[in-house]
PDB file of C-alpha atoms in Angstrom:
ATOM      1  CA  UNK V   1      66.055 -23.772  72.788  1.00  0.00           C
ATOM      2  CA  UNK V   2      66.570 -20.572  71.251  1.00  0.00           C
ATOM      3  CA  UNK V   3      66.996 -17.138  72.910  1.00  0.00           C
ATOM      4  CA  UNK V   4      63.623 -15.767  73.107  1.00  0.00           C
ATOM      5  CA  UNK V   5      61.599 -18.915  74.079  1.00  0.00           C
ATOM      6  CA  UNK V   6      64.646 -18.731  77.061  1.00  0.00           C
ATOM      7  CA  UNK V   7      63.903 -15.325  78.044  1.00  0.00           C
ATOM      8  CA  UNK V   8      60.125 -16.531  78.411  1.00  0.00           C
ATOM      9  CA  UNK V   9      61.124 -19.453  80.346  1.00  0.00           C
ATOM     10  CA  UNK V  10      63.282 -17.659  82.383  1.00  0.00           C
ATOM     11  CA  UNK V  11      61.372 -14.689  83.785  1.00  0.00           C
ATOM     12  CA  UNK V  12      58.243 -16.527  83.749  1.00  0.00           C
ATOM     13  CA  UNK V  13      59.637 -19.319  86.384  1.00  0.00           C
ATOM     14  CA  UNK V  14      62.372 -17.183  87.785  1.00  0.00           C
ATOM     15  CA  UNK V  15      62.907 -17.473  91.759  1.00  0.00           C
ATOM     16  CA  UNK V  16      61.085 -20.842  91.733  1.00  0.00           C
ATOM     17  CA  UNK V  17      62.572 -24.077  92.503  1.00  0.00           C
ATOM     18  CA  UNK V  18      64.614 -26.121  90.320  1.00  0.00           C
ATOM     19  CA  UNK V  19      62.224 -29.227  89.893  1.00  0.00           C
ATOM     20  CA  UNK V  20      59.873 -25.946  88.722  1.00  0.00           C
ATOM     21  CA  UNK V  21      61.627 -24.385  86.718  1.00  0.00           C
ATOM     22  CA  UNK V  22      62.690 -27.784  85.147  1.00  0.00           C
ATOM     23  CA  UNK V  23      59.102 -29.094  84.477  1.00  0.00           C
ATOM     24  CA  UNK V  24      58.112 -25.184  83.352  1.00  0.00           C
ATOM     25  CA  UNK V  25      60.586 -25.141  80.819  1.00  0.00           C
ATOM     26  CA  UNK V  26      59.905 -28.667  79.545  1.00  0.00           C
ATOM     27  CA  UNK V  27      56.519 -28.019  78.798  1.00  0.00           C
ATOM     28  CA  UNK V  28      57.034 -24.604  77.390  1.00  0.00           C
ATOM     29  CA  UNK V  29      59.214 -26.221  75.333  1.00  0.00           C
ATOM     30  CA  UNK V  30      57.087 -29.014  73.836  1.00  0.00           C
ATOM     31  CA  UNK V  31      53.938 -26.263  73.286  1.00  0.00           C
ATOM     32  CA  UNK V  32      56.391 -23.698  71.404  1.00  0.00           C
ATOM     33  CA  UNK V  33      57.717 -26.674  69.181  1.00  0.00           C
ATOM     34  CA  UNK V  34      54.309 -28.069  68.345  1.00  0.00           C
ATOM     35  CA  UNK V  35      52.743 -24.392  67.605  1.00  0.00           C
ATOM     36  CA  UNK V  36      55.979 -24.031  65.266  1.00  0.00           C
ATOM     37  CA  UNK V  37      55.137 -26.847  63.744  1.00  0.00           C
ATOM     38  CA  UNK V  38      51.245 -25.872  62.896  1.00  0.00           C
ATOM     39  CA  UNK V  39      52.234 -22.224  61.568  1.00  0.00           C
ATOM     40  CA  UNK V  40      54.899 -23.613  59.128  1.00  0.00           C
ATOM     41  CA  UNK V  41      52.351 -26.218  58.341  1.00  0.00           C
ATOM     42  CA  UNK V  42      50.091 -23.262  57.604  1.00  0.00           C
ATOM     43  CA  UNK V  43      52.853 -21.722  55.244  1.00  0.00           C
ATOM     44  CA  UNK V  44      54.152 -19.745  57.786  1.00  0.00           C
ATOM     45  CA  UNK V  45      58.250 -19.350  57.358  1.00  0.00           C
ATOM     46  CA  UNK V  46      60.097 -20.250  60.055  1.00  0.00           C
ATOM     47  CA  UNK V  47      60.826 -16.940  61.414  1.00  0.00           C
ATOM     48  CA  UNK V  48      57.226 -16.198  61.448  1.00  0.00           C
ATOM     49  CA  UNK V  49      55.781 -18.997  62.849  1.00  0.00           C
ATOM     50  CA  UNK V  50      58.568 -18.702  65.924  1.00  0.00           C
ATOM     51  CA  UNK V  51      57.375 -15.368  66.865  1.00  0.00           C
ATOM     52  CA  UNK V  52      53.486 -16.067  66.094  1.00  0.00           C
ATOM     53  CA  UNK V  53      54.035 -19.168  68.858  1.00  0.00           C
ATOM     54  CA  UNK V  54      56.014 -16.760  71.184  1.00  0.00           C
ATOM     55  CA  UNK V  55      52.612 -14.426  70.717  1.00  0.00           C
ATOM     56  CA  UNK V  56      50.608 -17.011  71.195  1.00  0.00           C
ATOM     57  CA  UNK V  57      52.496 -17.945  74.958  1.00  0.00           C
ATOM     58  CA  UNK V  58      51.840 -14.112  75.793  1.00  0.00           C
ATOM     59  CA  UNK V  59      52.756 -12.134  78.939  1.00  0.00           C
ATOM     60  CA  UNK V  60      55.259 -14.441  80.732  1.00  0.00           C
ATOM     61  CA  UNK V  61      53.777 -12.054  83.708  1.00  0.00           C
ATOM     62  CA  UNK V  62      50.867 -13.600  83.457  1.00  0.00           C
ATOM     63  CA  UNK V  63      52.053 -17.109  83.849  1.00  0.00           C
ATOM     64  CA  UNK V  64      54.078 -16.299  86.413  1.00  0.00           C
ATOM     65  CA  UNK V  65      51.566 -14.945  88.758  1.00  0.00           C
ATOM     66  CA  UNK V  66      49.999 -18.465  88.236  1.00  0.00           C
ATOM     67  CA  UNK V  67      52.839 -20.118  89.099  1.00  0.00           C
ATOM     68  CA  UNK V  68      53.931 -18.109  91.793  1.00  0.00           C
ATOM     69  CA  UNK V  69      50.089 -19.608  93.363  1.00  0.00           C
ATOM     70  CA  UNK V  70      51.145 -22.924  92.499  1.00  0.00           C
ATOM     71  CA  UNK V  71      54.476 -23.265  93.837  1.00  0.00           C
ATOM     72  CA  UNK V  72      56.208 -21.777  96.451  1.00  0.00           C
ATOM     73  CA  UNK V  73      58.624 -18.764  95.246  1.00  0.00           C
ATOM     74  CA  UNK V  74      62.230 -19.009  96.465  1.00  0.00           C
ATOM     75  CA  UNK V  75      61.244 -14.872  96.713  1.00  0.00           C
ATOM     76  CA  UNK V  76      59.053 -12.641  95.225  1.00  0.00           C
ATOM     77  CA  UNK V  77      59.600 -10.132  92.571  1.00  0.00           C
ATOM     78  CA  UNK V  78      58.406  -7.190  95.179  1.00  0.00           C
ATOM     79  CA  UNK V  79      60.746  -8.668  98.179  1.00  0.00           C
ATOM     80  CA  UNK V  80      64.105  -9.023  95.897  1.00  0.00           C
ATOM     81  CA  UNK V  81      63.563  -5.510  94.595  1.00  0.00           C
ATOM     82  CA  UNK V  82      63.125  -4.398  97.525  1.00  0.00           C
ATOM     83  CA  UNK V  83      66.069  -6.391  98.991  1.00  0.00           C
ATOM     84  CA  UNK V  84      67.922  -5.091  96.331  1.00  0.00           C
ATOM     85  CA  UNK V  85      67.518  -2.108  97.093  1.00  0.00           C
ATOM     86  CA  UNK V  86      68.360  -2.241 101.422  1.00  0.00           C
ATOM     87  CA  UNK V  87      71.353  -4.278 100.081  1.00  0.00           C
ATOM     88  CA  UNK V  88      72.936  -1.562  97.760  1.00  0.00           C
ATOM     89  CA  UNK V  89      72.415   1.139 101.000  1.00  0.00           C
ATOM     90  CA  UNK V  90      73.511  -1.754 103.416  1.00  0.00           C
ATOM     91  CA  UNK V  91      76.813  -2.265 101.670  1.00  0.00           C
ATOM     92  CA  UNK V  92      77.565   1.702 101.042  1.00  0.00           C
ATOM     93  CA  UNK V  93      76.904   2.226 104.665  1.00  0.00           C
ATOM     94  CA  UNK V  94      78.691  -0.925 106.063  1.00  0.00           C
ATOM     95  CA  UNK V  95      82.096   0.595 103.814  1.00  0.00           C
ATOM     96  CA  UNK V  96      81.675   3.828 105.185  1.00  0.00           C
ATOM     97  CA  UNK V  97      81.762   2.365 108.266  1.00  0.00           C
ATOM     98  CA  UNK V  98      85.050   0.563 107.800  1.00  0.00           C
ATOM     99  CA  UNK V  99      86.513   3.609 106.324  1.00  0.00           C
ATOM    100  CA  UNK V 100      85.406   6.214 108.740  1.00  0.00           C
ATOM    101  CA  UNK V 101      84.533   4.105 112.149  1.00  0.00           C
ATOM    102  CA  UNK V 102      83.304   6.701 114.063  1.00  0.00           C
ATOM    103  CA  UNK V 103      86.242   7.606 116.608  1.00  0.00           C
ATOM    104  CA  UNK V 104      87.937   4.355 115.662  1.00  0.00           C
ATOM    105  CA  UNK V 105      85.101   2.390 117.922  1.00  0.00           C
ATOM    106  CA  UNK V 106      85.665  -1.031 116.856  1.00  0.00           C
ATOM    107  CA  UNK V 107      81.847  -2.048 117.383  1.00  0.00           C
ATOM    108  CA  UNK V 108      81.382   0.248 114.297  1.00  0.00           C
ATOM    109  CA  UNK V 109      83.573  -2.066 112.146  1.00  0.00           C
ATOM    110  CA  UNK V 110      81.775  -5.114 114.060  1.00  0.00           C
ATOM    111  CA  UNK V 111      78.733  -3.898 112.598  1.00  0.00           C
ATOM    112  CA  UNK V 112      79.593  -3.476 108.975  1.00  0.00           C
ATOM    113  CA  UNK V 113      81.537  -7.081 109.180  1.00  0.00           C
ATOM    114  CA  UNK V 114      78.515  -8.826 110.533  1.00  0.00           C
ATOM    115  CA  UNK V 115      76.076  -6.581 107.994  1.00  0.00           C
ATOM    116  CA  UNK V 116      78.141  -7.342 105.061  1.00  0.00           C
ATOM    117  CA  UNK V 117      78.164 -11.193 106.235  1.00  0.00           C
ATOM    118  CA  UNK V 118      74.245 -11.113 106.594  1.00  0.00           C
ATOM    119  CA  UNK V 119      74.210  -9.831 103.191  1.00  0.00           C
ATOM    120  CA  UNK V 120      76.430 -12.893 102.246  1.00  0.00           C
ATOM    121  CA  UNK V 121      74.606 -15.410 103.618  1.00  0.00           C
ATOM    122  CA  UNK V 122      70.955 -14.116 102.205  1.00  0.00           C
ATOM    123  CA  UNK V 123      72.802 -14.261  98.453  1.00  0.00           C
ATOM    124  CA  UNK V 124      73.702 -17.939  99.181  1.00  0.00           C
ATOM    125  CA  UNK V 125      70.945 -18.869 101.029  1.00  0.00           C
ATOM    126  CA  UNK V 126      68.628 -17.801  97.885  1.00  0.00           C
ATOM    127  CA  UNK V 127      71.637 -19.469  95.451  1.00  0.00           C
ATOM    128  CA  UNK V 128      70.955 -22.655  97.310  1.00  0.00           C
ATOM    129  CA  UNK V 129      66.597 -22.877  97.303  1.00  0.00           C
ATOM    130  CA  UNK V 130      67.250 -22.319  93.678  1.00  0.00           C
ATOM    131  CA  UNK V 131      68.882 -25.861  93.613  1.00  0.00           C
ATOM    132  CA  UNK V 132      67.279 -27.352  96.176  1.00  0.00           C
ATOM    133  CA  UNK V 133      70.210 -28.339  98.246  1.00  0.00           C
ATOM    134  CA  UNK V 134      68.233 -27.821 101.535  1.00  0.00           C
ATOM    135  CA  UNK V 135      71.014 -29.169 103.525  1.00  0.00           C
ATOM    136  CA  UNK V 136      73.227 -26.545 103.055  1.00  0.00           C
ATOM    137  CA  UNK V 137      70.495 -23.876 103.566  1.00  0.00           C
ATOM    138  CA  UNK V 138      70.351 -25.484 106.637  1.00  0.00           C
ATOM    139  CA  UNK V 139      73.799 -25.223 107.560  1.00  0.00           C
ATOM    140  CA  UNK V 140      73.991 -21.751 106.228  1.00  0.00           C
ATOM    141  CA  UNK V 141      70.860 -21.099 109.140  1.00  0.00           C
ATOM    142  CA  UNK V 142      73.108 -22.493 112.153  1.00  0.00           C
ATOM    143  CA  UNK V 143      76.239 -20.610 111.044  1.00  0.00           C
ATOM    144  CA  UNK V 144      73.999 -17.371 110.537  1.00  0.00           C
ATOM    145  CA  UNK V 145      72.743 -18.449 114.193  1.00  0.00           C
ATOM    146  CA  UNK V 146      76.109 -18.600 115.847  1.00  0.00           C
ATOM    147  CA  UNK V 147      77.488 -15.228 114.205  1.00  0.00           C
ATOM    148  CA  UNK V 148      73.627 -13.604 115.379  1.00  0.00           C
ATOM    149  CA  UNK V 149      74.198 -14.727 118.970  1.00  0.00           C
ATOM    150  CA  UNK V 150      78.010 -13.677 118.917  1.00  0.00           C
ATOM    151  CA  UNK V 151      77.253 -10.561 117.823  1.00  0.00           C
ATOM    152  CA  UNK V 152      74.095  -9.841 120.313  1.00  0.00           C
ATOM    153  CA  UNK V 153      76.769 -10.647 122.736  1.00  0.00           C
ATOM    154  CA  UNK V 154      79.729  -7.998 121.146  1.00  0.00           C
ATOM    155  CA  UNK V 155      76.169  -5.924 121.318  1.00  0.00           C
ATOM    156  CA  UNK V 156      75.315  -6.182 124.645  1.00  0.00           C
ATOM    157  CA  UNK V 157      78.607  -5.887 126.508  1.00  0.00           C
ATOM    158  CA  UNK V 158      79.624  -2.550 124.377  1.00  0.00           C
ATOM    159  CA  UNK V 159      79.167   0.622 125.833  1.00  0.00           C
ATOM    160  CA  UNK V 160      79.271   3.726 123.746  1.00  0.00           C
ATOM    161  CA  UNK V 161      78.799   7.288 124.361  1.00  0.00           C
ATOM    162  CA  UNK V 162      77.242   8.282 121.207  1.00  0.00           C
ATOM    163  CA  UNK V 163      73.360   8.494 121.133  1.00  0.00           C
ATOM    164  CA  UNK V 164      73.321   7.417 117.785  1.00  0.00           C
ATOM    165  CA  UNK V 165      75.167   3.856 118.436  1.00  0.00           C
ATOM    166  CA  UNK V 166      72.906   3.376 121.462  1.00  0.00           C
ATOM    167  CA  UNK V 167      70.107   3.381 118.656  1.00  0.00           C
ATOM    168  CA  UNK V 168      71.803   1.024 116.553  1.00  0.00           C
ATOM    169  CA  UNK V 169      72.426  -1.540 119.855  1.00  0.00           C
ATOM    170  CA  UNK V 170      68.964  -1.155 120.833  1.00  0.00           C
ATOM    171  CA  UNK V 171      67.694  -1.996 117.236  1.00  0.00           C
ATOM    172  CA  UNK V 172      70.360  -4.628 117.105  1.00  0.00           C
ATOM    173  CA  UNK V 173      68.978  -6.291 120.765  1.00  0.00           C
ATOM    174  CA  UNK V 174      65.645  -6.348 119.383  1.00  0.00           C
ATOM    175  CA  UNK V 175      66.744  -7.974 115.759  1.00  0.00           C
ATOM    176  CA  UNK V 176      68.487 -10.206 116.811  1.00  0.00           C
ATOM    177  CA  UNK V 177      66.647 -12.722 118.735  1.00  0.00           C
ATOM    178  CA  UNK V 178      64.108 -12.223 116.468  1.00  0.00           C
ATOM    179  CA  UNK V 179      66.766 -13.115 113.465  1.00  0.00           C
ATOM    180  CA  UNK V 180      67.499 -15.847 115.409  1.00  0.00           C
ATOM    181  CA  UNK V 181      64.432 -17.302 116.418  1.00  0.00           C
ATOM    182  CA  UNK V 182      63.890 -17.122 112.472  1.00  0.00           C
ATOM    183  CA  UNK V 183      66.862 -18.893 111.979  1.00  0.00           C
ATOM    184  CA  UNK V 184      66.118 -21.871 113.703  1.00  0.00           C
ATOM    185  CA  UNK V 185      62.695 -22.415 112.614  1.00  0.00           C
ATOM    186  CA  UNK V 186      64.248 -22.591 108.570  1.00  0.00           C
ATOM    187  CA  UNK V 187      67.104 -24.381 109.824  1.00  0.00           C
ATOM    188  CA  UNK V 188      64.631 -27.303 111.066  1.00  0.00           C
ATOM    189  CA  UNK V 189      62.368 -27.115 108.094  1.00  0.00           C
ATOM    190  CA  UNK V 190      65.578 -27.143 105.615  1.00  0.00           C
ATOM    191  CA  UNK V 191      67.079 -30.394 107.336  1.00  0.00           C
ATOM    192  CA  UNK V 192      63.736 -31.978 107.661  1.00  0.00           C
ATOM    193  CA  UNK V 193      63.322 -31.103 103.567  1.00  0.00           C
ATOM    194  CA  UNK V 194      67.235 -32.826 103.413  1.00  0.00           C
ATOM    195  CA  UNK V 195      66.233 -35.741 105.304  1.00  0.00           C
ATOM    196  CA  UNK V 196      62.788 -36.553 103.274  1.00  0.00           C
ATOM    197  CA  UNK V 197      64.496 -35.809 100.042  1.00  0.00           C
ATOM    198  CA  UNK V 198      67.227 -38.632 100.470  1.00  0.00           C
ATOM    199  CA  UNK V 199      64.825 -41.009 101.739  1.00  0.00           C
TER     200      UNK V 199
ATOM    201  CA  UNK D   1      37.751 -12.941  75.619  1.00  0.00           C
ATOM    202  CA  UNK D   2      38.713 -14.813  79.016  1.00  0.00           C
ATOM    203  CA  UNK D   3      36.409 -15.369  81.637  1.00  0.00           C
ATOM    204  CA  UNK D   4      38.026 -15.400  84.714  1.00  0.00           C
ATOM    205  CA  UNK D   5      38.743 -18.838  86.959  1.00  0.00           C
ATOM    206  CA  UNK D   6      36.696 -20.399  83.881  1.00  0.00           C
ATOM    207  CA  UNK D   7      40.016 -22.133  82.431  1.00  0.00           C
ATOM    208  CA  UNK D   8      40.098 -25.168  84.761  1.00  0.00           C
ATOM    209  CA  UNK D   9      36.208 -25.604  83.398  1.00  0.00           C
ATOM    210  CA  UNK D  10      37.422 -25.541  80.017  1.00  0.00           C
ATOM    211  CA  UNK D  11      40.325 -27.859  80.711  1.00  0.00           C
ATOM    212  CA  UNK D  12      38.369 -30.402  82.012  1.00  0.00           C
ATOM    213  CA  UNK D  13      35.624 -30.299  79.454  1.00  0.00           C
ATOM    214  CA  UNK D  14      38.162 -30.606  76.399  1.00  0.00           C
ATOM    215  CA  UNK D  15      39.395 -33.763  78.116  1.00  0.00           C
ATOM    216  CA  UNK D  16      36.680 -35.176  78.886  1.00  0.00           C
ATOM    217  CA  UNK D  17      35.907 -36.200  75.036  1.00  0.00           C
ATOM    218  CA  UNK D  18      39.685 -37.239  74.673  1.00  0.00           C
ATOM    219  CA  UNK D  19      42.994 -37.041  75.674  1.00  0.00           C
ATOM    220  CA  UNK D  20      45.098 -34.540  74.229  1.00  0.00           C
ATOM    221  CA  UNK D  21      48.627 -32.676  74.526  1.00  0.00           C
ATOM    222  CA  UNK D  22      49.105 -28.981  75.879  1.00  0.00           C
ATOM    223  CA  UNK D  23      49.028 -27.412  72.599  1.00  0.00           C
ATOM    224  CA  UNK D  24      45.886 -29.711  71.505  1.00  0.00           C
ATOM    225  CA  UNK D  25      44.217 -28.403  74.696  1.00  0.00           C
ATOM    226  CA  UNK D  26      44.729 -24.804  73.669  1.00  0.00           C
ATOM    227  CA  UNK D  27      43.714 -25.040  70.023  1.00  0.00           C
ATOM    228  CA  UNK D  28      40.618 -27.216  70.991  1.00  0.00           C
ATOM    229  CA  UNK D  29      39.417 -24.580  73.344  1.00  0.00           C
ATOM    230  CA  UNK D  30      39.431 -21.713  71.041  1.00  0.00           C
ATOM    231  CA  UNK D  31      38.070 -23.685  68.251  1.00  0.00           C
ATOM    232  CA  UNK D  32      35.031 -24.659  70.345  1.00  0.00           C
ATOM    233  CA  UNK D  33      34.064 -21.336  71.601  1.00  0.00           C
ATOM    234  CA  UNK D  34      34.954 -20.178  67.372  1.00  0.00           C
ATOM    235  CA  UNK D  35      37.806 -17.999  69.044  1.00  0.00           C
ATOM    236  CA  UNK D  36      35.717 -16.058  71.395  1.00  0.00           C
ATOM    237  CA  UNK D  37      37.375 -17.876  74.669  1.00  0.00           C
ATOM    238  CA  UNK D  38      40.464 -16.644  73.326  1.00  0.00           C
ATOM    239  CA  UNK D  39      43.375 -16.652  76.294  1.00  0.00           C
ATOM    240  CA  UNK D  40      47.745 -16.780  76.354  1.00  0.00           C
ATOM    241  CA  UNK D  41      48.698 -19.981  76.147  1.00  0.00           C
ATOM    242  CA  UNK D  42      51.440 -19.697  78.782  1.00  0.00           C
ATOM    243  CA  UNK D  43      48.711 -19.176  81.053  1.00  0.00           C
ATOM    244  CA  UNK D  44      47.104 -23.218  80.231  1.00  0.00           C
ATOM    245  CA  UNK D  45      50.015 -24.512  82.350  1.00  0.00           C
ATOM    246  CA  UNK D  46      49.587 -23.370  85.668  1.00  0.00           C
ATOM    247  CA  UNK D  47      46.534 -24.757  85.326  1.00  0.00           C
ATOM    248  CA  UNK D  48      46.808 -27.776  84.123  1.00  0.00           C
ATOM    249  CA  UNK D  49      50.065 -28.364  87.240  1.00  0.00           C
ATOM    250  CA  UNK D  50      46.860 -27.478  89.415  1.00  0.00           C
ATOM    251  CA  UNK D  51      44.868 -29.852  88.498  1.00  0.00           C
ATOM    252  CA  UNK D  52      47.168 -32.724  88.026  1.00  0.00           C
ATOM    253  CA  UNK D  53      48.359 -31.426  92.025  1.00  0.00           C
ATOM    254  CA  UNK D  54      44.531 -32.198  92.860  1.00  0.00           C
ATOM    255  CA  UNK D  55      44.186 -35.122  91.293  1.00  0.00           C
ATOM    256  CA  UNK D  56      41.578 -34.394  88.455  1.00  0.00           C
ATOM    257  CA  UNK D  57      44.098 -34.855  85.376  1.00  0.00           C
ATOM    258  CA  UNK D  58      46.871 -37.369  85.103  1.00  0.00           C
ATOM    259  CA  UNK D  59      49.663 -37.030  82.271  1.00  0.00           C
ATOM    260  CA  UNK D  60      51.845 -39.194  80.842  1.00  0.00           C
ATOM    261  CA  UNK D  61      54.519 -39.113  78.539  1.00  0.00           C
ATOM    262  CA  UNK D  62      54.450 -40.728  75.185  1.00  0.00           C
ATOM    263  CA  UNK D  63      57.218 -40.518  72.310  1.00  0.00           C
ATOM    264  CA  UNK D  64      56.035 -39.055  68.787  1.00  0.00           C
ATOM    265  CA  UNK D  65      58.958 -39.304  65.925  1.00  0.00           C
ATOM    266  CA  UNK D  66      61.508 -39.079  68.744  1.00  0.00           C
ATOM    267  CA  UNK D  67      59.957 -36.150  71.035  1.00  0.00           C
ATOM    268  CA  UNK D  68      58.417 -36.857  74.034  1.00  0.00           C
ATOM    269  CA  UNK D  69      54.689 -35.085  74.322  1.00  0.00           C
ATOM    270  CA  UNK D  70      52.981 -35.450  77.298  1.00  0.00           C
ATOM    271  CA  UNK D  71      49.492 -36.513  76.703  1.00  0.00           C
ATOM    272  CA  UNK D  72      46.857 -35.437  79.983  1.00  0.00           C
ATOM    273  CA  UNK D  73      43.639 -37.599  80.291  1.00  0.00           C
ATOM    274  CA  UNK D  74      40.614 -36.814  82.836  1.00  0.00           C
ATOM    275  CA  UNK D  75      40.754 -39.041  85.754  1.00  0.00           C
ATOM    276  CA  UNK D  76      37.582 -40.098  88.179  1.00  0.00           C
ATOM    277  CA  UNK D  77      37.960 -37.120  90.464  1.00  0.00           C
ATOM    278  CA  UNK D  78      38.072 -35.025  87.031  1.00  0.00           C
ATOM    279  CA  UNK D  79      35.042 -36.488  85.891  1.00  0.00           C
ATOM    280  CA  UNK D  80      33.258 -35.787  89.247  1.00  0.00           C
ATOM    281  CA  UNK D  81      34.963 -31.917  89.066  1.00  0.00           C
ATOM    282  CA  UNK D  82      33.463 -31.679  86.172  1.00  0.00           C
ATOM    283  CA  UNK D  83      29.937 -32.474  86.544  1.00  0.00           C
ATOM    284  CA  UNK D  84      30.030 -30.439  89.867  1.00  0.00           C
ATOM    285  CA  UNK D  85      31.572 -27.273  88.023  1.00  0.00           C
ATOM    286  CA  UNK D  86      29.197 -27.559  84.995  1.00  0.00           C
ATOM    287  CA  UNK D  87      25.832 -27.558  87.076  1.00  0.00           C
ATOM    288  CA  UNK D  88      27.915 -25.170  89.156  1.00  0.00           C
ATOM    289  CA  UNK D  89      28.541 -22.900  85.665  1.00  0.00           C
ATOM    290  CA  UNK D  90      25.138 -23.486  84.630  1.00  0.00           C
ATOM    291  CA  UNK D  91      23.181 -22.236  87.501  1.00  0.00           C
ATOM    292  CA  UNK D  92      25.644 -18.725  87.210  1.00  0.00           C
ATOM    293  CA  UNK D  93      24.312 -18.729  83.328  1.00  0.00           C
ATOM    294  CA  UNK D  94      21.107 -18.947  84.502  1.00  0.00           C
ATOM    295  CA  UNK D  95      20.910 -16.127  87.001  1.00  0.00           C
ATOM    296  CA  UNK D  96      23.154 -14.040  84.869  1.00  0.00           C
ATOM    297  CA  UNK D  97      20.513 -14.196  82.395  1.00  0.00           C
ATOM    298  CA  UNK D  98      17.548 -14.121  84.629  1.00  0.00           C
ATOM    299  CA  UNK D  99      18.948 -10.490  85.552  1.00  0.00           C
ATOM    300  CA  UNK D 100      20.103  -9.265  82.150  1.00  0.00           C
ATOM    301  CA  UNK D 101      16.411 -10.036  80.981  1.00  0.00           C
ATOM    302  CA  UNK D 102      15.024  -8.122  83.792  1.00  0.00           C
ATOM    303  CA  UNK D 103      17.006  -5.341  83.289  1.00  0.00           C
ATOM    304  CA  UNK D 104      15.711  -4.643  79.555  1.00  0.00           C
TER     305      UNK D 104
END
């Protein structure tokens, strides 16, 4: 397949699931190869009639807003830049933090461990829809679990003086139940996809 | 030109008359309409996983001079989608030209 059919393929199925992506590309494939094969029939040369049948596919954005109907995205174009985004300002705050904990308080570094982890486990989490290995999403849910219900713990039973880490526990108290109740519902539906996928 | 939510329509009309591969789909549509139904091509397969997912098309895989081309055929639901979205596609004609006519 050569570079720019790829391309096509590529950001019009991206974030979708593998057996998706697979059956996308197949049949992109086979309707590039046979429009090739009616422009050189036409007297087209070969470098013509490659990007006439790339023309002829159009805006891959187009497709993919079909597809993204059809099948469910691993995550939307709008929600990864976006996550892209919270992740970059996530990870410059969570090193500041470990650099400059605010009068040494070890919660501080607590919190840039555990954001930095979240971080961690979203990446994977998204690496693993991609290739359908819904068991280890799972797993990845019940570990996330554990470390949200240690931490709302750590949260809870810290005291600090400063107003602005009260804000941050309150915030946290809220999230994380709500993380967690999140958690467990994906970590039911990902085994339950594990289970009927090796039956 | 490209009506909008008309490609299904067109889908199952071209296969009604015969099977045919993705790319024969595509050509035979803008042939038929003499290249006024003209729409991207990358666009044809959503729609045609859509209505294989309901039921209407079925495809299956054949091997021409060593490539495998999958060939989709109407099936009995198609048939039945069909009739119900042409009378559906007629009666919008109708009143679309009902109004135009009025308005000159």
């Amino acid at each position: 397949v050569n570079i720019d059919l790829q391309a096509w393929i590529n950001e019009a199925s991206w974030g979708l699931e593998l057996t998706a992506r697979e059956k996308i590309s197949e049949q992109i494939t086979e309707h590039y190869e046979e429009a090739v094969r009616h422009y050189r029939s036409s007297g087209l040369d070969a470098v013509e009639a490659h990007w006439k049948a790339l023309e002829d596919l159009g805006d891959w954005g187009a497709a993919r807003a079909k597809y993204e109907k059809l099948y469910f995205p691993v995550i939307s174009t709008k929600t990864k830049q976006l996550r892209k985004g919270l992740s970059i300002l996530y990870i410059i705050y969570a090193l500041w933090l470990l650099r400059f904990p605010p009068e040494n308080d070890k919660y501080a570094i607590v919190f840039a461990i555990y954001m930095i982890l979240g971080l961690v486990f979203d990446a994977l989490s998204d690496k693993m829809r991609e290739k359908e290995n819904h068991r280890a999403i799972g797993w990845l849910h019940v570990i996330s679990i554990v470390l949200a219900i240690s931490f709302l713990i750590i949260t809870y039973f810290h005291y600090h003086e400063r107003a602005y880490f009260w804000i941050c526990q309150i915030v946290m108290i809220i999230f994380c139940p709500y993380a967690i109740m999140q958690s467990i519902s994906e970590a039911k539906e990902a085994f339950s996809r594990a289970r009927a996928s090796t039956k | 030109m490209n009506v909008k939510g008309t490609l299904p329509l067109l889908v199952l009309q071209t296969l009604a008359q015969e099977a045919l591969h993705g790319y024969a789909i595509a050509q035979r549509i803008k042939a038929r309409s003499e290249g006024v139904l003209d729409f991207k091509e990358g666009t044809l397969y959503p729609t045609l996983h859509s209505l294989e997912e309901q039921g209407s098309i079925e495809a299956n895989s054949i091997v021409v001079d060593g490539r495998i081309r999958h060939i989709y055929r109407l099936t009995d639901k198609g048939n039945k989608m069909l009739e119900a979205q042409s009378l559906e596609w007629a009666k919008i004609v109708g009143a679309m030209n009902n109004v135009l006519a009025g308005a000159k």
